[in-house]
Amino acid sequence: MREYSFIIAAGGQGTRLGGRKQFMTLAGRELWRWSADNAAVTEGVREIILVIPQGETLTPEWPHDVPLRVVNGGSERALSVLNGLNAATCDYVMVHDAARPFATGELFRRLMDAVSEDAGVVPVLPVSDALKRIEGGTGKVSCVDRDGLYITQTPQVFPRMRLIEAVRDFPSAKDEAEAWCNSGHVLRHVDGERMNFKVTVGDDMTIARALAERRITRTGLGWDVHRLVPGRRLILGGVRIESPLGLLGHSDADVLTHALMDAVLGGAGLPDIGTLFPASDDRYHDADSLGLMREVMRLVNAEGWTVEFADAVITAQVPRLNKHREEIVQSLSQFFQVNLKFKSAEGLDDSGRGMCMTCRAVATLGRVIE
Ligand code: MG
């Protein structure tokens, strides 16, 4: 599988917006972070390289496993991108404008599928407005045929070493694709995204804010049951609880984490854990359910969802669980906030007879409307 360095060009002064737009915030996140967060959860991306203005320092908080490196730019865009390319280590690079916060993981994947050793790829959109050329001196207006004309977006994806040569040879090119074409290389295209617009002038920021702050909310439901038997460990929310009875299952049988994973996946409209991590697959024998939850979070985050809240009820006659509530909630807080309740089953049904433990969970997920 090919590996990619994701370079975010945030070295400009953003004078057209009257400030450094790449560090302006959009729904609480700086502009550059929107694509960085997205790239960090995209399969194949091994590192994020953020190119910041010359002479500045920045040590951002970074919650992802994929490393983020910050490098300084140069006096021109080409020099900034070159610094990023030289700091990169992967064979392929995706060069992206910090000022395009809404590029999706789907676009990244389309580009990755189209790039090859000898061809770069750019996302394009057909020009939909009629075009005019206005002469600087006279103000004379003439019409331009828009047939066959496209606008270019980012990320632009290339084999790294060849791009370094191209950018060095053509430092005044408007973008990496232009330097690439000037060097005589093949350039391919994939469909761009209307939402992947560049925040350039003040009105763009108003539109971006309106989009970033429009969210949809969904609720997912999860349910699970495991037999309660002697000689097994009892693990709830990743916490080992001393008990003569434990839960039976193919994995660690963490009934709470299982119900929560299904609630989270359900809210995101994704398949359940039985489908994603089948018991027939030996990799999940004795699996640590928190590890599976990490994978679930990666999947839902990749779709743009964040988990805002979860509520769960464990039904168990034995053992008494109340005193463990805080530790369990704390353990799960690495993923999201959980409200946890315990119910005895009043001696009724199988959980009431101490034969099993059940858990019901709901999760609320939010996503920016795309
Ligand atoms: Mg289960």
mmCIF file of C-alpha atoms and ligand atoms in Angstrom:
data_model
loop_
_atom_site.group_PDB
_atom_site.id
_atom_site.type_symbol
_atom_site.label_atom_id
_atom_site.label_comp_id
_atom_site.label_asym_id
_atom_site.label_seq_id
_atom_site.Cartn_x
_atom_site.Cartn_y
_atom_site.Cartn_z
ATOM 1 C CA MET A 1 0.000 0.000 0.000
ATOM 2 C CA ARG A 2 1.269 3.470 -0.889
ATOM 3 C CA GLU A 3 2.153 5.882 1.881
ATOM 4 C CA TYR A 4 1.458 9.595 1.788
ATOM 5 C CA SER A 5 2.801 12.712 3.455
ATOM 6 C CA PHE A 6 0.005 15.280 3.737
ATOM 7 C CA ILE A 7 1.487 18.754 3.413
ATOM 8 C CA ILE A 8 -0.616 21.723 4.468
ATOM 9 C CA ALA A 9 0.561 24.999 3.010
ATOM 10 C CA ALA A 10 -0.180 27.556 5.717
ATOM 11 C CA GLY A 11 2.865 29.725 5.158
ATOM 12 C CA GLY A 12 1.108 32.622 3.446
ATOM 13 C CA GLN A 13 0.311 35.988 4.912
ATOM 14 C CA GLY A 14 -3.328 35.855 3.744
ATOM 15 C CA THR A 15 -3.317 39.528 2.927
ATOM 16 C CA ARG A 16 -6.493 39.329 0.868
ATOM 17 C CA LEU A 17 -8.521 38.570 3.993
ATOM 18 C CA GLY A 18 -6.711 41.268 5.910
ATOM 19 C CA GLY A 19 -5.032 38.754 8.175
ATOM 20 C CA ARG A 20 -3.622 35.288 8.441
ATOM 21 C CA LYS A 21 -6.720 33.331 7.571
ATOM 22 C CA GLN A 22 -5.093 29.924 8.107
ATOM 23 C CA PHE A 23 -5.076 30.626 11.850
ATOM 24 C CA MET A 24 -8.590 32.069 12.037
ATOM 25 C CA THR A 25 -11.064 29.810 13.754
ATOM 26 C CA LEU A 26 -14.068 28.148 12.242
ATOM 27 C CA ALA A 27 -16.470 26.580 14.749
ATOM 28 C CA GLY A 28 -13.667 26.562 17.341
ATOM 29 C CA ARG A 29 -10.967 25.032 15.108
ATOM 30 C CA GLU A 30 -8.264 26.915 13.245
ATOM 31 C CA LEU A 31 -8.733 26.729 9.499
ATOM 32 C CA TRP A 32 -5.653 24.515 8.864
ATOM 33 C CA ARG A 33 -6.870 21.995 11.441
ATOM 34 C CA TRP A 34 -9.975 21.057 9.513
ATOM 35 C CA SER A 35 -8.019 19.317 6.785
ATOM 36 C CA ALA A 36 -5.273 18.155 9.176
ATOM 37 C CA ASP A 37 -7.811 16.327 11.373
ATOM 38 C CA ASN A 38 -9.390 14.811 8.310
ATOM 39 C CA ALA A 39 -6.102 13.682 6.778
ATOM 40 C CA ALA A 40 -4.963 12.208 10.110
ATOM 41 C CA VAL A 41 -7.773 9.639 9.992
ATOM 42 C CA THR A 42 -7.395 8.828 6.289
ATOM 43 C CA GLU A 43 -5.922 5.418 5.520
ATOM 44 C CA GLY A 44 -2.508 5.677 3.869
ATOM 45 C CA VAL A 45 -1.604 9.079 5.338
ATOM 46 C CA ARG A 46 1.530 8.533 7.461
ATOM 47 C CA GLU A 47 2.406 12.079 8.490
ATOM 48 C CA ILE A 48 1.032 15.593 8.384
ATOM 49 C CA ILE A 49 3.416 18.423 7.639
ATOM 50 C CA LEU A 50 2.209 21.894 8.450
ATOM 51 C CA VAL A 51 4.136 24.684 6.759
ATOM 52 C CA ILE A 52 3.792 27.898 8.774
ATOM 53 C CA PRO A 53 5.066 31.406 7.956
ATOM 54 C CA GLN A 54 8.784 32.083 7.945
ATOM 55 C CA GLY A 55 10.316 32.908 11.330
ATOM 56 C CA GLU A 56 7.303 31.780 13.381
ATOM 57 C CA THR A 57 6.920 28.943 15.844
ATOM 58 C CA LEU A 58 3.860 26.886 16.626
ATOM 59 C CA THR A 59 3.427 23.830 18.885
ATOM 60 C CA PRO A 60 -0.186 22.839 18.407
ATOM 61 C CA GLU A 61 -1.929 20.256 20.558
ATOM 62 C CA TRP A 62 -2.296 17.161 18.440
ATOM 63 C CA PRO A 63 -4.587 14.283 19.447
ATOM 64 C CA HIS A 64 -3.938 11.880 16.562
ATOM 65 C CA ASP A 65 -1.637 8.841 16.216
ATOM 66 C CA VAL A 66 -0.367 10.068 12.839
ATOM 67 C CA PRO A 67 2.465 12.515 13.638
ATOM 68 C CA LEU A 68 2.232 16.236 12.900
ATOM 69 C CA ARG A 69 5.420 18.116 12.056
ATOM 70 C CA VAL A 70 5.611 21.863 11.795
ATOM 71 C CA VAL A 71 8.128 23.445 9.412
ATOM 72 C CA ASN A 72 8.731 27.022 8.369
ATOM 73 C CA GLY A 73 7.881 28.296 4.938
ATOM 74 C CA GLY A 74 9.841 30.609 2.691
ATOM 75 C CA SER A 75 9.256 33.984 1.082
ATOM 76 C CA GLU A 76 7.228 32.478 -1.797
ATOM 77 C CA ARG A 77 4.625 29.754 -1.998
ATOM 78 C CA ALA A 78 6.972 27.509 -3.998
ATOM 79 C CA LEU A 79 9.707 27.840 -1.358
ATOM 80 C CA SER A 80 7.210 27.039 1.404
ATOM 81 C CA VAL A 81 5.998 23.955 -0.423
ATOM 82 C CA LEU A 82 9.618 22.923 -1.078
ATOM 83 C CA ASN A 83 10.377 23.095 2.639
ATOM 84 C CA GLY A 84 7.379 20.870 3.258
ATOM 85 C CA LEU A 85 8.414 18.453 0.503
ATOM 86 C CA ASN A 86 11.949 18.229 1.872
ATOM 87 C CA ALA A 87 10.678 17.566 5.393
ATOM 88 C CA ALA A 88 8.354 14.831 4.092
ATOM 89 C CA THR A 89 9.460 11.189 4.123
ATOM 90 C CA CYS A 90 6.845 9.280 2.116
ATOM 91 C CA ASP A 91 7.086 8.383 -1.574
ATOM 92 C CA TYR A 92 3.860 10.268 -2.320
ATOM 93 C CA VAL A 93 2.678 13.687 -1.194
ATOM 94 C CA MET A 94 -0.663 15.425 -1.032
ATOM 95 C CA VAL A 95 -0.202 19.186 -1.091
ATOM 96 C CA HIS A 96 -3.174 21.056 0.312
ATOM 97 C CA ASP A 97 -4.143 24.684 0.938
ATOM 98 C CA ALA A 98 -4.834 25.412 4.601
ATOM 99 C CA ALA A 99 -7.590 27.702 3.334
ATOM 100 C CA ARG A 100 -9.708 24.785 2.063
ATOM 101 C CA PRO A 101 -11.223 23.410 5.254
ATOM 102 C CA PHE A 102 -13.981 21.251 3.760
ATOM 103 C CA ALA A 103 -12.083 18.743 1.583
ATOM 104 C CA THR A 104 -13.461 15.298 2.467
ATOM 105 C CA GLY A 105 -11.792 11.940 3.057
ATOM 106 C CA GLU A 106 -13.672 10.709 0.013
ATOM 107 C CA LEU A 107 -11.826 13.225 -2.159
ATOM 108 C CA PHE A 108 -8.500 12.148 -0.617
ATOM 109 C CA ARG A 109 -9.283 8.539 -1.524
ATOM 110 C CA ARG A 110 -10.257 9.429 -5.098
ATOM 111 C CA LEU A 111 -6.927 11.198 -5.562
ATOM 112 C CA MET A 112 -4.944 8.327 -4.030
ATOM 113 C CA ASP A 113 -6.613 5.877 -6.402
ATOM 114 C CA ALA A 114 -5.643 7.958 -9.446
ATOM 115 C CA VAL A 115 -1.997 8.868 -8.709
ATOM 116 C CA SER A 116 0.865 6.737 -10.044
ATOM 117 C CA GLU A 117 4.656 6.745 -10.263
ATOM 118 C CA ASP A 118 4.605 8.892 -13.376
ATOM 119 C CA ALA A 119 1.364 10.876 -13.065
ATOM 120 C CA GLY A 120 0.169 13.536 -10.655
ATOM 121 C CA VAL A 121 -3.530 14.153 -9.931
ATOM 122 C CA VAL A 122 -5.593 17.260 -9.231
ATOM 123 C CA PRO A 123 -9.251 17.706 -8.281
ATOM 124 C CA VAL A 124 -11.112 19.870 -10.770
ATOM 125 C CA LEU A 125 -14.557 21.381 -11.200
ATOM 126 C CA PRO A 126 -16.098 22.589 -14.445
ATOM 127 C CA VAL A 127 -16.492 26.337 -14.662
ATOM 128 C CA SER A 128 -20.220 26.974 -14.248
ATOM 129 C CA ASP A 129 -20.315 30.757 -14.615
ATOM 130 C CA ALA A 130 -19.953 32.613 -17.896
ATOM 131 C CA LEU A 131 -16.480 34.147 -18.171
ATOM 132 C CA LYS A 132 -15.351 37.644 -19.157
ATOM 133 C CA ARG A 133 -11.937 39.135 -19.638
ATOM 134 C CA ILE A 134 -11.551 42.775 -18.595
ATOM 135 C CA GLU A 135 -8.527 44.661 -19.869
ATOM 136 C CA GLY A 136 -6.585 46.367 -17.120
ATOM 137 C CA GLY A 137 -5.930 49.639 -18.889
ATOM 138 C CA THR A 138 -9.108 50.292 -20.878
ATOM 139 C CA GLY A 139 -11.686 48.305 -18.886
ATOM 140 C CA LYS A 140 -12.809 46.762 -22.145
ATOM 141 C CA VAL A 141 -14.928 43.645 -21.583
ATOM 142 C CA SER A 142 -14.665 40.634 -23.848
ATOM 143 C CA CYS A 143 -16.291 37.218 -23.546
ATOM 144 C CA VAL A 144 -14.326 34.028 -22.930
ATOM 145 C CA ASP A 145 -15.597 30.620 -23.994
ATOM 146 C CA ARG A 146 -15.780 28.479 -20.847
ATOM 147 C CA ASP A 147 -15.999 25.202 -22.795
ATOM 148 C CA GLY A 148 -13.350 22.796 -21.562
ATOM 149 C CA LEU A 149 -12.266 25.099 -18.741
ATOM 150 C CA TYR A 150 -11.971 23.808 -15.187
ATOM 151 C CA ILE A 151 -10.948 25.269 -11.861
ATOM 152 C CA THR A 152 -8.280 23.407 -9.900
ATOM 153 C CA GLN A 153 -8.536 22.571 -6.213
ATOM 154 C CA THR A 154 -6.269 20.896 -3.682
ATOM 155 C CA PRO A 155 -5.034 18.501 -2.413
ATOM 156 C CA GLN A 156 -2.834 17.860 -5.414
ATOM 157 C CA VAL A 157 -1.122 14.484 -5.296
ATOM 158 C CA PHE A 158 2.276 13.552 -6.740
ATOM 159 C CA PRO A 159 5.265 11.244 -6.385
ATOM 160 C CA ARG A 160 7.410 13.300 -3.989
ATOM 161 C CA MET A 161 10.909 13.264 -5.551
ATOM 162 C CA ARG A 162 9.659 14.208 -8.998
ATOM 163 C CA LEU A 163 7.571 17.025 -7.574
ATOM 164 C CA ILE A 164 10.598 18.423 -5.717
ATOM 165 C CA GLU A 165 12.442 18.685 -9.050
ATOM 166 C CA ALA A 166 9.458 20.271 -10.779
ATOM 167 C CA VAL A 167 8.894 22.909 -8.073
ATOM 168 C CA ARG A 168 12.620 23.713 -8.011
ATOM 169 C CA ASP A 169 12.664 24.125 -11.794
ATOM 170 C CA PHE A 170 9.490 26.237 -11.955
ATOM 171 C CA PRO A 171 9.310 28.274 -8.744
ATOM 172 C CA SER A 172 6.960 30.898 -10.164
ATOM 173 C CA ALA A 173 4.220 28.399 -11.113
ATOM 174 C CA LYS A 174 0.791 29.212 -9.633
ATOM 175 C CA ASP A 175 0.445 25.779 -8.095
ATOM 176 C CA GLU A 176 2.289 22.462 -7.927
ATOM 177 C CA ALA A 177 0.294 21.114 -10.896
ATOM 178 C CA GLU A 178 1.579 23.942 -13.093
ATOM 179 C CA ALA A 179 5.196 23.214 -12.135
ATOM 180 C CA TRP A 180 4.485 19.521 -12.746
ATOM 181 C CA CYS A 181 3.031 20.148 -16.241
ATOM 182 C CA ASN A 182 5.837 22.562 -17.143
ATOM 183 C CA SER A 183 8.256 19.735 -16.373
ATOM 184 C CA GLY A 184 6.556 17.633 -19.037
ATOM 185 C CA HIS A 185 4.891 15.166 -16.658
ATOM 186 C CA VAL A 186 1.437 13.638 -17.034
ATOM 187 C CA LEU A 187 -1.323 15.236 -14.991
ATOM 188 C CA ARG A 188 -4.599 13.446 -14.312
ATOM 189 C CA HIS A 189 -7.785 14.798 -12.807
ATOM 190 C CA VAL A 190 -10.602 13.595 -10.552
ATOM 191 C CA ASP A 191 -13.872 15.314 -9.675
ATOM 192 C CA GLY A 192 -13.382 18.053 -7.101
ATOM 193 C CA GLU A 193 -15.985 19.096 -4.522
ATOM 194 C CA ARG A 194 -18.026 22.323 -4.513
ATOM 195 C CA MET A 195 -17.687 22.442 -0.738
ATOM 196 C CA ASN A 196 -13.904 22.354 -1.040
ATOM 197 C CA PHE A 197 -13.767 26.061 -1.831
ATOM 198 C CA LYS A 198 -10.879 28.294 -0.874
ATOM 199 C CA VAL A 199 -11.462 30.838 1.856
ATOM 200 C CA THR A 200 -9.955 33.882 0.173
ATOM 201 C CA VAL A 201 -12.019 37.003 0.783
ATOM 202 C CA GLY A 202 -14.146 38.106 3.745
ATOM 203 C CA ASP A 203 -17.394 36.743 2.332
ATOM 204 C CA ASP A 204 -15.850 33.267 2.027
ATOM 205 C CA MET A 205 -15.232 33.254 5.761
ATOM 206 C CA THR A 206 -18.875 34.158 6.386
ATOM 207 C CA ILE A 207 -19.978 31.268 4.165
ATOM 208 C CA ALA A 208 -17.455 28.895 5.764
ATOM 209 C CA ARG A 209 -18.669 29.837 9.263
ATOM 210 C CA ALA A 210 -22.294 29.303 8.275
ATOM 211 C CA LEU A 211 -21.408 25.860 6.900
ATOM 212 C CA ALA A 212 -19.120 24.853 9.750
ATOM 213 C CA GLU A 213 -21.690 25.671 12.345
ATOM 214 C CA ARG A 214 -24.585 23.877 10.675
ATOM 215 C CA ARG A 215 -24.634 20.458 12.215
ATOM 216 C CA ILE A 216 -26.869 17.458 12.083
ATOM 217 C CA THR A 217 -27.387 15.230 15.071
ATOM 218 C CA ARG A 218 -28.192 11.530 15.045
ATOM 219 C CA THR A 219 -28.862 8.980 17.727
ATOM 220 C CA GLY A 220 -27.714 5.354 17.638
ATOM 221 C CA LEU A 221 -28.943 2.412 19.703
ATOM 222 C CA GLY A 222 -26.887 -0.515 20.972
ATOM 223 C CA TRP A 223 -27.764 -3.624 22.958
ATOM 224 C CA ASP A 224 -25.722 -6.578 24.141
ATOM 225 C CA VAL A 225 -25.926 -9.603 26.407
ATOM 226 C CA HIS A 226 -23.303 -12.006 27.754
ATOM 227 C CA ARG A 227 -23.659 -15.043 30.005
ATOM 228 C CA LEU A 228 -22.394 -14.631 33.572
ATOM 229 C CA VAL A 229 -20.292 -17.674 34.507
ATOM 230 C CA PRO A 230 -17.685 -18.687 37.100
ATOM 231 C CA GLY A 231 -14.013 -18.608 36.113
ATOM 232 C CA ARG A 232 -14.201 -15.717 33.635
ATOM 233 C CA ARG A 233 -12.964 -12.148 34.043
ATOM 234 C CA LEU A 234 -15.502 -9.366 34.464
ATOM 235 C CA ILE A 235 -14.531 -6.346 32.375
ATOM 236 C CA LEU A 236 -16.817 -3.344 31.960
ATOM 237 C CA GLY A 237 -15.779 -0.270 30.003
ATOM 238 C CA GLY A 238 -12.230 -1.653 30.013
ATOM 239 C CA VAL A 239 -12.144 -1.838 33.833
ATOM 240 C CA ARG A 240 -11.384 -5.214 35.474
ATOM 241 C CA ILE A 241 -13.831 -5.798 38.317
ATOM 242 C CA GLU A 242 -13.180 -8.332 41.075
ATOM 243 C CA SER A 243 -16.034 -10.815 40.974
ATOM 244 C CA PRO A 244 -16.512 -14.592 41.336
ATOM 245 C CA LEU A 245 -18.566 -14.460 38.117
ATOM 246 C CA GLY A 246 -17.413 -13.045 34.800
ATOM 247 C CA LEU A 247 -18.796 -12.630 31.310
ATOM 248 C CA LEU A 248 -18.492 -15.352 28.717
ATOM 249 C CA GLY A 249 -17.665 -14.447 25.144
ATOM 250 C CA HIS A 250 -15.287 -14.754 22.232
ATOM 251 C CA SER A 251 -13.648 -11.408 23.021
ATOM 252 C CA ASP A 252 -13.176 -10.027 26.531
ATOM 253 C CA ALA A 253 -17.037 -9.939 26.645
ATOM 254 C CA ASP A 254 -17.142 -6.296 27.773
ATOM 255 C CA VAL A 255 -20.927 -5.992 27.477
ATOM 256 C CA LEU A 256 -20.917 -2.225 28.134
ATOM 257 C CA THR A 257 -18.275 -1.373 25.522
ATOM 258 C CA HIS A 258 -20.006 -3.641 23.001
ATOM 259 C CA ALA A 259 -23.387 -1.913 23.446
ATOM 260 C CA LEU A 260 -21.671 1.492 23.242
ATOM 261 C CA MET A 261 -19.819 0.559 20.040
ATOM 262 C CA ASP A 262 -23.079 -0.524 18.405
ATOM 263 C CA ALA A 263 -24.775 2.695 19.527
ATOM 264 C CA VAL A 264 -21.945 4.791 18.067
ATOM 265 C CA LEU A 265 -21.838 2.811 14.814
ATOM 266 C CA GLY A 266 -25.629 2.936 14.577
ATOM 267 C CA GLY A 267 -25.640 6.720 14.894
ATOM 268 C CA ALA A 268 -23.120 6.941 12.067
ATOM 269 C CA GLY A 269 -25.189 4.566 9.914
ATOM 270 C CA LEU A 270 -22.369 2.000 9.866
ATOM 271 C CA PRO A 271 -22.583 -1.811 10.235
ATOM 272 C CA ASP A 272 -22.618 -3.295 13.769
ATOM 273 C CA ILE A 273 -19.672 -4.855 15.592
ATOM 274 C CA GLY A 274 -20.801 -8.385 14.705
ATOM 275 C CA THR A 275 -20.224 -7.464 11.064
ATOM 276 C CA LEU A 276 -17.038 -5.426 11.556
ATOM 277 C CA PHE A 277 -15.340 -7.776 14.052
ATOM 278 C CA PRO A 278 -16.898 -11.215 13.439
ATOM 279 C CA ALA A 279 -16.515 -13.813 16.215
ATOM 280 C CA SER A 280 -15.502 -16.276 13.479
ATOM 281 C CA ASP A 281 -12.326 -14.224 12.939
ATOM 282 C CA ASP A 282 -9.522 -15.442 15.210
ATOM 283 C CA ARG A 283 -8.045 -11.934 15.440
ATOM 284 C CA TYR A 284 -10.879 -11.067 17.799
ATOM 285 C CA HIS A 285 -10.376 -14.040 20.111
ATOM 286 C CA ASP A 286 -9.978 -12.545 23.596
ATOM 287 C CA ALA A 287 -9.898 -9.098 21.943
ATOM 288 C CA ASP A 288 -9.521 -6.022 24.124
ATOM 289 C CA SER A 289 -12.806 -4.222 23.513
ATOM 290 C CA LEU A 290 -11.254 -0.804 24.108
ATOM 291 C CA GLY A 291 -8.941 -1.534 21.172
ATOM 292 C CA LEU A 292 -12.032 -2.291 19.085
ATOM 293 C CA MET A 293 -13.618 0.943 20.306
ATOM 294 C CA ARG A 294 -10.535 2.808 19.064
ATOM 295 C CA GLU A 295 -11.147 1.307 15.624
ATOM 296 C CA VAL A 296 -14.854 2.218 15.825
ATOM 297 C CA MET A 297 -13.954 5.824 16.676
ATOM 298 C CA ARG A 298 -11.535 5.925 13.748
ATOM 299 C CA LEU A 299 -14.302 4.758 11.422
ATOM 300 C CA VAL A 300 -16.930 7.217 12.632
ATOM 301 C CA ASN A 301 -14.465 10.128 12.755
ATOM 302 C CA ALA A 302 -13.438 9.336 9.194
ATOM 303 C CA GLU A 303 -17.077 9.888 8.220
ATOM 304 C CA GLY A 304 -17.007 13.279 9.896
ATOM 305 C CA TRP A 305 -18.911 12.295 13.039
ATOM 306 C CA THR A 306 -18.069 13.202 16.581
ATOM 307 C CA VAL A 307 -19.699 11.456 19.512
ATOM 308 C CA GLU A 308 -21.255 14.080 21.706
ATOM 309 C CA PHE A 309 -22.727 11.955 24.460
ATOM 310 C CA ALA A 310 -23.714 8.404 25.361
ATOM 311 C CA ASP A 311 -26.108 7.010 27.920
ATOM 312 C CA ALA A 312 -26.043 3.370 29.014
ATOM 313 C CA VAL A 313 -27.899 1.043 31.403
ATOM 314 C CA ILE A 314 -26.383 -2.229 32.564
ATOM 315 C CA THR A 315 -28.894 -4.734 33.924
ATOM 316 C CA ALA A 316 -27.310 -7.156 36.389
ATOM 317 C CA GLN A 317 -28.484 -8.868 39.546
ATOM 318 C CA VAL A 318 -24.937 -9.652 40.641
ATOM 319 C CA PRO A 319 -22.368 -8.332 41.416
ATOM 320 C CA ARG A 320 -23.089 -4.884 42.839
ATOM 321 C CA LEU A 321 -21.544 -2.414 40.430
ATOM 322 C CA ASN A 322 -22.342 1.040 41.809
ATOM 323 C CA LYS A 323 -18.991 1.548 43.492
ATOM 324 C CA HIS A 324 -17.214 0.992 40.153
ATOM 325 C CA ARG A 325 -19.213 3.598 38.243
ATOM 326 C CA GLU A 326 -16.680 6.398 38.429
ATOM 327 C CA GLU A 327 -13.743 4.271 37.372
ATOM 328 C CA ILE A 328 -15.681 2.895 34.384
ATOM 329 C CA VAL A 329 -16.882 6.334 33.271
ATOM 330 C CA GLN A 330 -13.326 7.621 33.618
ATOM 331 C CA SER A 331 -11.960 4.771 31.513
ATOM 332 C CA LEU A 332 -14.460 5.476 28.717
ATOM 333 C CA SER A 333 -13.904 9.228 28.832
ATOM 334 C CA GLN A 334 -10.874 8.751 26.522
ATOM 335 C CA PHE A 335 -13.528 8.279 23.804
ATOM 336 C CA PHE A 336 -16.516 10.376 24.851
ATOM 337 C CA GLN A 337 -18.651 11.333 27.797
ATOM 338 C CA VAL A 338 -20.772 8.458 29.107
ATOM 339 C CA ASN A 339 -23.619 8.553 31.578
ATOM 340 C CA LEU A 340 -23.812 5.118 33.192
ATOM 341 C CA LYS A 341 -26.577 3.515 35.211
ATOM 342 C CA PHE A 342 -26.966 0.104 36.821
ATOM 343 C CA LYS A 343 -30.252 -1.711 37.303
ATOM 344 C CA SER A 344 -30.960 -4.894 39.157
ATOM 345 C CA ALA A 345 -33.584 -6.960 37.365
ATOM 346 C CA GLU A 346 -35.713 -7.457 40.497
ATOM 347 C CA GLY A 347 -35.032 -11.182 40.268
ATOM 348 C CA LEU A 348 -36.943 -11.376 37.004
ATOM 349 C CA ASP A 349 -35.777 -12.828 33.686
ATOM 350 C CA ASP A 350 -32.332 -14.327 33.081
ATOM 351 C CA SER A 351 -30.352 -11.297 34.243
ATOM 352 C CA GLY A 352 -32.494 -11.260 37.410
ATOM 353 C CA ARG A 353 -31.505 -14.876 38.037
ATOM 354 C CA GLY A 354 -27.825 -13.931 37.682
ATOM 355 C CA MET A 355 -27.388 -15.882 34.452
ATOM 356 C CA CYS A 356 -26.381 -12.936 32.288
ATOM 357 C CA MET A 357 -25.706 -9.230 32.104
ATOM 358 C CA THR A 358 -27.348 -7.015 29.513
ATOM 359 C CA CYS A 359 -26.570 -3.495 28.438
ATOM 360 C CA ARG A 360 -28.568 -0.930 26.512
ATOM 361 C CA ALA A 361 -26.898 2.210 25.192
ATOM 362 C CA VAL A 362 -27.730 5.250 23.103
ATOM 363 C CA ALA A 363 -25.181 7.606 21.591
ATOM 364 C CA THR A 364 -25.660 11.076 20.145
ATOM 365 C CA LEU A 365 -23.428 11.920 17.199
ATOM 366 C CA GLY A 366 -22.983 15.249 15.463
ATOM 367 C CA ARG A 367 -21.590 16.156 12.076
ATOM 368 C CA VAL A 368 -21.185 19.273 10.050
ATOM 369 C CA ILE A 369 -23.679 19.229 7.190
ATOM 370 C CA GLU A 370 -21.807 18.569 3.975
HETATM 371 MG MG MG B 1 -20.907 -8.680 23.036
#
